[in-house]
Coordinates of C-alpha atoms in Angstrom, one line a residue:
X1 CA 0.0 0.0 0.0
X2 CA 2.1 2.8 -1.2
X3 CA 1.1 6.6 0.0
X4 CA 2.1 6.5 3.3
X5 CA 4.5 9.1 3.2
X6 CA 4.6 12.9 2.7
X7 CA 7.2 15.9 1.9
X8 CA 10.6 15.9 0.9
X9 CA 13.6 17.5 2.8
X10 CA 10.8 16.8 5.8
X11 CA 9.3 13.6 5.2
X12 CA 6.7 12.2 7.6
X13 CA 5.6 8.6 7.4
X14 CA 2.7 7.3 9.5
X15 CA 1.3 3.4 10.0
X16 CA -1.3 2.0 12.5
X17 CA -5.1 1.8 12.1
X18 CA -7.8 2.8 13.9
X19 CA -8.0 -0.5 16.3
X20 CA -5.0 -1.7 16.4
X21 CA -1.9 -2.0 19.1
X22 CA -1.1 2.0 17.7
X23 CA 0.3 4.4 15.3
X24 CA 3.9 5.3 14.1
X25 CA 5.4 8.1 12.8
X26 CA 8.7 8.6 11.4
X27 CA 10.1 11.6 10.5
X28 CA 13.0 12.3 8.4
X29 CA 15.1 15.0 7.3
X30 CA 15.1 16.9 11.2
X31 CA 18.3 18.1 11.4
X32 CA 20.8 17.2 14.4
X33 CA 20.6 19.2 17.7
X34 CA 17.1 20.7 17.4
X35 CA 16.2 20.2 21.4
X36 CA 13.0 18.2 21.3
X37 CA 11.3 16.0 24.0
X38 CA 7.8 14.8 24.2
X39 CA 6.7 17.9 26.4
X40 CA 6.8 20.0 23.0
X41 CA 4.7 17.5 21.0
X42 CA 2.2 17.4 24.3
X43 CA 0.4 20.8 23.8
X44 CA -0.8 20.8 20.5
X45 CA -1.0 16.6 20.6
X46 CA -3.7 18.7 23.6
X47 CA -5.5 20.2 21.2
X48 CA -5.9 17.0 18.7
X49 CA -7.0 15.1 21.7
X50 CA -10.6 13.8 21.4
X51 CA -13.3 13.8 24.5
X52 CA -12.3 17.4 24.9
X53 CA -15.7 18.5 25.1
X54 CA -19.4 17.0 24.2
X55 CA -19.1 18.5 20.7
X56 CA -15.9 16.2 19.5
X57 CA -15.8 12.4 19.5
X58 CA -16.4 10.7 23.1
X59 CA -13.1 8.3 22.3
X60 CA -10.6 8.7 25.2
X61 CA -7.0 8.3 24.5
X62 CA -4.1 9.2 26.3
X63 CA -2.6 10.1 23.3
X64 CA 0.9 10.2 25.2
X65 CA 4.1 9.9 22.4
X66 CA 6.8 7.4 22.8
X67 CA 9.9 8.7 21.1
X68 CA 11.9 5.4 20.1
X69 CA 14.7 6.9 18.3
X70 CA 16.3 10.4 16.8
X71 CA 16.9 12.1 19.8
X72 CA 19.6 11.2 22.2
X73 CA 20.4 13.1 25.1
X74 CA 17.3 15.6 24.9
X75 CA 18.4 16.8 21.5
X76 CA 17.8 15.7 18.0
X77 CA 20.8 13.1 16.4
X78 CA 20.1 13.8 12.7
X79 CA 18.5 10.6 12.0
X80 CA 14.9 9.2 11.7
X81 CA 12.8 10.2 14.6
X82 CA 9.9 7.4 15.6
X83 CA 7.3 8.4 17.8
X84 CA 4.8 5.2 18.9
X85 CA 1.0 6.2 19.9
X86 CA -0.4 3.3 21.8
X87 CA -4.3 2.6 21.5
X88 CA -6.0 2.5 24.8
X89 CA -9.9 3.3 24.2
X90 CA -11.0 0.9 20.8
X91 CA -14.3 -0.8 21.2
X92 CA -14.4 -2.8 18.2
X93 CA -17.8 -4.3 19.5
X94 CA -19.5 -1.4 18.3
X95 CA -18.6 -1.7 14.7
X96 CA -20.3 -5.4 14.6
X97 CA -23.3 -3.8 13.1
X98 CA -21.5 -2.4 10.4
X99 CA -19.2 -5.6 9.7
X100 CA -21.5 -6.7 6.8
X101 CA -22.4 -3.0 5.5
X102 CA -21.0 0.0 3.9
X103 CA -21.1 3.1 5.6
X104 CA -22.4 6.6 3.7
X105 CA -19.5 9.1 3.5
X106 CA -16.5 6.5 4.7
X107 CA -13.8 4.5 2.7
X108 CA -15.6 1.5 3.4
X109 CA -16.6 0.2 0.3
X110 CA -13.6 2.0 -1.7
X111 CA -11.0 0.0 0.6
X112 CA -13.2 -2.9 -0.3
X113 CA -13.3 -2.6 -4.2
X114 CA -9.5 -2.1 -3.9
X115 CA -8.4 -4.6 -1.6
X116 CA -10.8 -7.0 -1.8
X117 CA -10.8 -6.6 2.2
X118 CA -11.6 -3.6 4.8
X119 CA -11.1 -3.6 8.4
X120 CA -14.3 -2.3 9.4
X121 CA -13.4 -1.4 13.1
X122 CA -13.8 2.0 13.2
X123 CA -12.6 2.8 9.6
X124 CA -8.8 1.2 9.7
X125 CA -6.2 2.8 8.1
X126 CA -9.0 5.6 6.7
X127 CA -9.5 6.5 10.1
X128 CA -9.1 10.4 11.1
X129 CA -7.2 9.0 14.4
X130 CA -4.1 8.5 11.4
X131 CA -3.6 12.3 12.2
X132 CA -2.5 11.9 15.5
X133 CA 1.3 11.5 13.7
X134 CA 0.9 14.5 11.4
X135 CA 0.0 16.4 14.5
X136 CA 3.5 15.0 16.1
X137 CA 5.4 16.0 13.4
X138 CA 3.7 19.3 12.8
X139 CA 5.0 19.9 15.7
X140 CA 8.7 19.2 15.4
X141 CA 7.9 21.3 11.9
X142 CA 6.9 24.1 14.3
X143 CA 9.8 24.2 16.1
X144 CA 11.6 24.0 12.9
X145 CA 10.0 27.0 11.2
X146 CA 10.3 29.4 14.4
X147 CA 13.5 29.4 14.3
X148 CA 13.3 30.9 10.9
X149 CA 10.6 33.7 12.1
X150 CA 7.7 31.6 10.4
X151 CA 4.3 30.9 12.1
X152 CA 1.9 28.9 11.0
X153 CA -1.7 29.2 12.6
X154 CA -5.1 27.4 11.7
X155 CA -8.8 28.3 12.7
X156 CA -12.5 27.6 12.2
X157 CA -14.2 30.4 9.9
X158 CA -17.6 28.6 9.3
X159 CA -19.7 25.8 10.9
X160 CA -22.9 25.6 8.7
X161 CA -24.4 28.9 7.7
X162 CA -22.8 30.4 10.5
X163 CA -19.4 32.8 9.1
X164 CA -16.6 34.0 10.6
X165 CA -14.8 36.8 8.5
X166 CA -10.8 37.7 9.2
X167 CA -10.5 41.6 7.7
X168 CA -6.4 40.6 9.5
X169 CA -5.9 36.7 9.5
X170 CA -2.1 37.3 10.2
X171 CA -3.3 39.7 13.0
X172 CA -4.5 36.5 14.6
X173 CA -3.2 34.9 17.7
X174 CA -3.4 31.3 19.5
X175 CA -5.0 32.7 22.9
X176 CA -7.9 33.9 20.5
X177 CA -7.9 30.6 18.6
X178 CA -7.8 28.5 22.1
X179 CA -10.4 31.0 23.8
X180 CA -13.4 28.4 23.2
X181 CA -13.8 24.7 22.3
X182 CA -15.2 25.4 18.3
X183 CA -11.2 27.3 17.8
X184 CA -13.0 30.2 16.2
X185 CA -11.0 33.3 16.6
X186 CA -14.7 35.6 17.5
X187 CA -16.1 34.7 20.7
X188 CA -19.9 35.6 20.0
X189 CA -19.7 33.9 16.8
X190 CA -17.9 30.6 18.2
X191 CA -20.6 30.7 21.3
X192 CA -23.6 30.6 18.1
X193 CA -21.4 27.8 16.2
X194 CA -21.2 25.7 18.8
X195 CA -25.2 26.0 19.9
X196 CA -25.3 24.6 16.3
X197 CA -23.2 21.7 17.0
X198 CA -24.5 21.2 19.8
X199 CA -28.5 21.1 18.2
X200 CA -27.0 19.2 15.5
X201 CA -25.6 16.6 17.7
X202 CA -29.3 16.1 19.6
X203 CA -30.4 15.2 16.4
X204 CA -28.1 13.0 15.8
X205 CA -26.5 14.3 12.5
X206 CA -23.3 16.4 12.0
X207 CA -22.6 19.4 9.8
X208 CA -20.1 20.7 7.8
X209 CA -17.5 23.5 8.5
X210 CA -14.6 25.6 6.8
X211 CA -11.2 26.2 8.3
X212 CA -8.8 29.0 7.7
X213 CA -4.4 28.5 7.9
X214 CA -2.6 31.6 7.8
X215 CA 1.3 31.5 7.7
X216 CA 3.4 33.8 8.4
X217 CA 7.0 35.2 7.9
X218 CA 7.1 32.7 5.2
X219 CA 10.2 34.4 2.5
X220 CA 9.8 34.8 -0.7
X221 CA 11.4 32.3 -3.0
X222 CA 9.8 29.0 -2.0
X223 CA 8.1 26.5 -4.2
X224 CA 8.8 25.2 -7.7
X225 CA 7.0 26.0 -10.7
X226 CA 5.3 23.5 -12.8
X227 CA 4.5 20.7 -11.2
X228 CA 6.0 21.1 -8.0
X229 CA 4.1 24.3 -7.1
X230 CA 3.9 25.2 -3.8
X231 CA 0.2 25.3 -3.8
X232 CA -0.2 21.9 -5.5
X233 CA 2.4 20.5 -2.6
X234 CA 0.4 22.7 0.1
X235 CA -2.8 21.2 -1.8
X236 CA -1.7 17.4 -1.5
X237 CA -1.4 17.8 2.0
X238 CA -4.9 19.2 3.1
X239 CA -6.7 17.3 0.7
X240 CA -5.1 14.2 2.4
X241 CA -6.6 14.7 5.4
X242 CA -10.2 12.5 6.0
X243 CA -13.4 14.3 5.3
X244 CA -11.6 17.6 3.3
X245 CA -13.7 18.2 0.4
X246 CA -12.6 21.4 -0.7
X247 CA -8.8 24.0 -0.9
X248 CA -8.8 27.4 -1.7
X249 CA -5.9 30.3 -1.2
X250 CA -6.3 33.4 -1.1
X251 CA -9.4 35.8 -2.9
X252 CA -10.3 31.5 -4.0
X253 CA -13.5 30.9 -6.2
X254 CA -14.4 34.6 -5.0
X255 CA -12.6 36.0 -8.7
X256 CA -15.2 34.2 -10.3
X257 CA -17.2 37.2 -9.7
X258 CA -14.0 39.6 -9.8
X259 CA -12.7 41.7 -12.7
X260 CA -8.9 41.5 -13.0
X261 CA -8.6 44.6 -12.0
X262 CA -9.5 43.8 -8.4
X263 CA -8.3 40.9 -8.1
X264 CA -4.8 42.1 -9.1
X265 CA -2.4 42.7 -5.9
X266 CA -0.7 45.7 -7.2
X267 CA 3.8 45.9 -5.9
X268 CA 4.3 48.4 -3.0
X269 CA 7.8 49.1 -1.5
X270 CA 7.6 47.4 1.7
X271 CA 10.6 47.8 4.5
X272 CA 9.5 45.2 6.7
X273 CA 9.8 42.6 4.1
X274 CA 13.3 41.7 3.5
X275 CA 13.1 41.8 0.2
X276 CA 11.9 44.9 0.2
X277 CA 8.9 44.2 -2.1
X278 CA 5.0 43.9 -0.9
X279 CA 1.4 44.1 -2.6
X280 CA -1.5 46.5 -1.5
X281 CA -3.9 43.4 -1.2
X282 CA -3.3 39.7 -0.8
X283 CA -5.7 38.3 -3.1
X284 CA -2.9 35.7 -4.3
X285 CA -2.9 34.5 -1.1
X286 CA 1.1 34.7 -0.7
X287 CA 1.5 32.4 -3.6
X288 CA 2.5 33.7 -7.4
X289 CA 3.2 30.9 -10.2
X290 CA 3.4 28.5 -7.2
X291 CA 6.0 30.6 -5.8
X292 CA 5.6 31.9 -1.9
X293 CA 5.7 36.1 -2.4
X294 CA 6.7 37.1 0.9
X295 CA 2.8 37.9 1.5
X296 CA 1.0 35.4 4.3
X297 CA 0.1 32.2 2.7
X298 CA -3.8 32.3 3.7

């Protein structure tokens, strides 16, 4: 089964299913004496943690990281860094009604027509549990990009018909993000969002949502054209993830309805920047040809 692997110079490679002894990660291309234990993978592995409220899925997991190799001594060595997740909380018996039956909206059948097989306890390997590594290695990442000035920060703009509008999504900080359990940046409007959740769940149906990632300090430079755009790479990545439907950057599908002339981000001298160079507007979303522009990457 080929695809279990992402990036390049940063490569992350996860394994495990849903109800099974755990996941792995293993990262590769971390350079040597980046100082990493598991208390910097703890907070935002936090954040990912389910049970955190009545709106997320009830599974409890300790969700505590094992780090079996790349860092000696408190610091990283240079070479592949595992991390081990154990499993503490699957209850396979409730997937035996589902054991003979394809689920609505879940890889069951797909894994089926493609493998001939599926392990049907609690979706297997197309569970969204799998992002308990990318969450680990986002983290390392974090550290990683810091260093360098760059921050990268997500958030919920939309659950339903209910909208949350940035006019400064760089402007944005964590504590605002972390302020309530729906990680919209607007208090009143995460306090409506999660009424809706929460009236949504009492019926026992879900609901869709939109979230926002803003980076940061990102230099221009980065990316490849062609093929190897960084949108297309940036792209890959989210689309991976279980349940995505739908990427956008920037002004998106809005310049459907925009003459060029708007939607244009006209060159300003910019002395923050060091290269100098900015845009009035940011409708290209930090990204020109595939190319970061110095501009947050929204």
């Amino acid at each position: 089964m080929p695809g279990n692997s992402f990036g390049e110079l940063f490569r992350v490679t996860t394994s495990g299913v849903s109800h099974g002894p755990g996941y792995v990660a293993i990262i590769d291309g971390c350079p040597p004496g980046l100082p990493l234990g598991i208390e910097d993978l703890i907070p935002d592995l936090q954040r990912r943690k389910p049970g955190q409220s009545k709106i997320t899925t009830q599974r409890k997991e300790d969700d505590l990281p094992e780090i079996l190799s790349g860092v000696f001594e408190g610091v990283t060595d240079g070479t592949s860094i595992g991390i081990l997740f154990r499993n503490n909380d699957q209850r396979s018996h409730d997937y035996g009604d589902i054991k003979d039956k394809y689920r609505p909206g879940h890889a069951d059948y797909t894994f089926d027509a493609k493998y001939g097989l599926r392990d049907y306890r609690g979706g297997g390997r197309s569970s969204a549990r799998e992002t308990i590594c990318r969450v680990a290695a986002g983290s390392i990442a974090r550290k990683l990009l810091a260093a360098q000035g760059i921050r990268v920060l997500g958030y919920v703009t939309q659950v339903g018909d209910i909208r949350f509008e940035a006019t400064d999504p760089a402007a944005i900080t964590l504590e605002q993000v972390e302020s309530n359990a729906v990680r919209c940046p607007d208090p009143v409007i995460a306090e409506k969002m999660y009424a809706l959740i929460d009236q949504v769940r009492l019926e026992r149906d879900s609901i869709g949502g939109i979230c926002e990632m803003v980076a940061t300090g990102v230099p221009a430079g980065l990316g490849e054209p062609v093929f190897d755009k960084l949108k297309a790479d940036i792209a890959k990545g989210l689309l991976s993830l279980p349940a995505v439907l739908g990427f956008e950057y920037g002004a998106g599908f809005k310049v459907a309805s925009m003459r060029g002339s708007q939607c244009n981000d006209h060159f300003i001298a910019d002395e923050k920047l060091p290269s100098k160079v900015g845009t009035k507007t940011n409708n290209h979303g930090g990204m020109l040809g595939g190319i970061s522009s110095g501009q947050p990457i929204v």
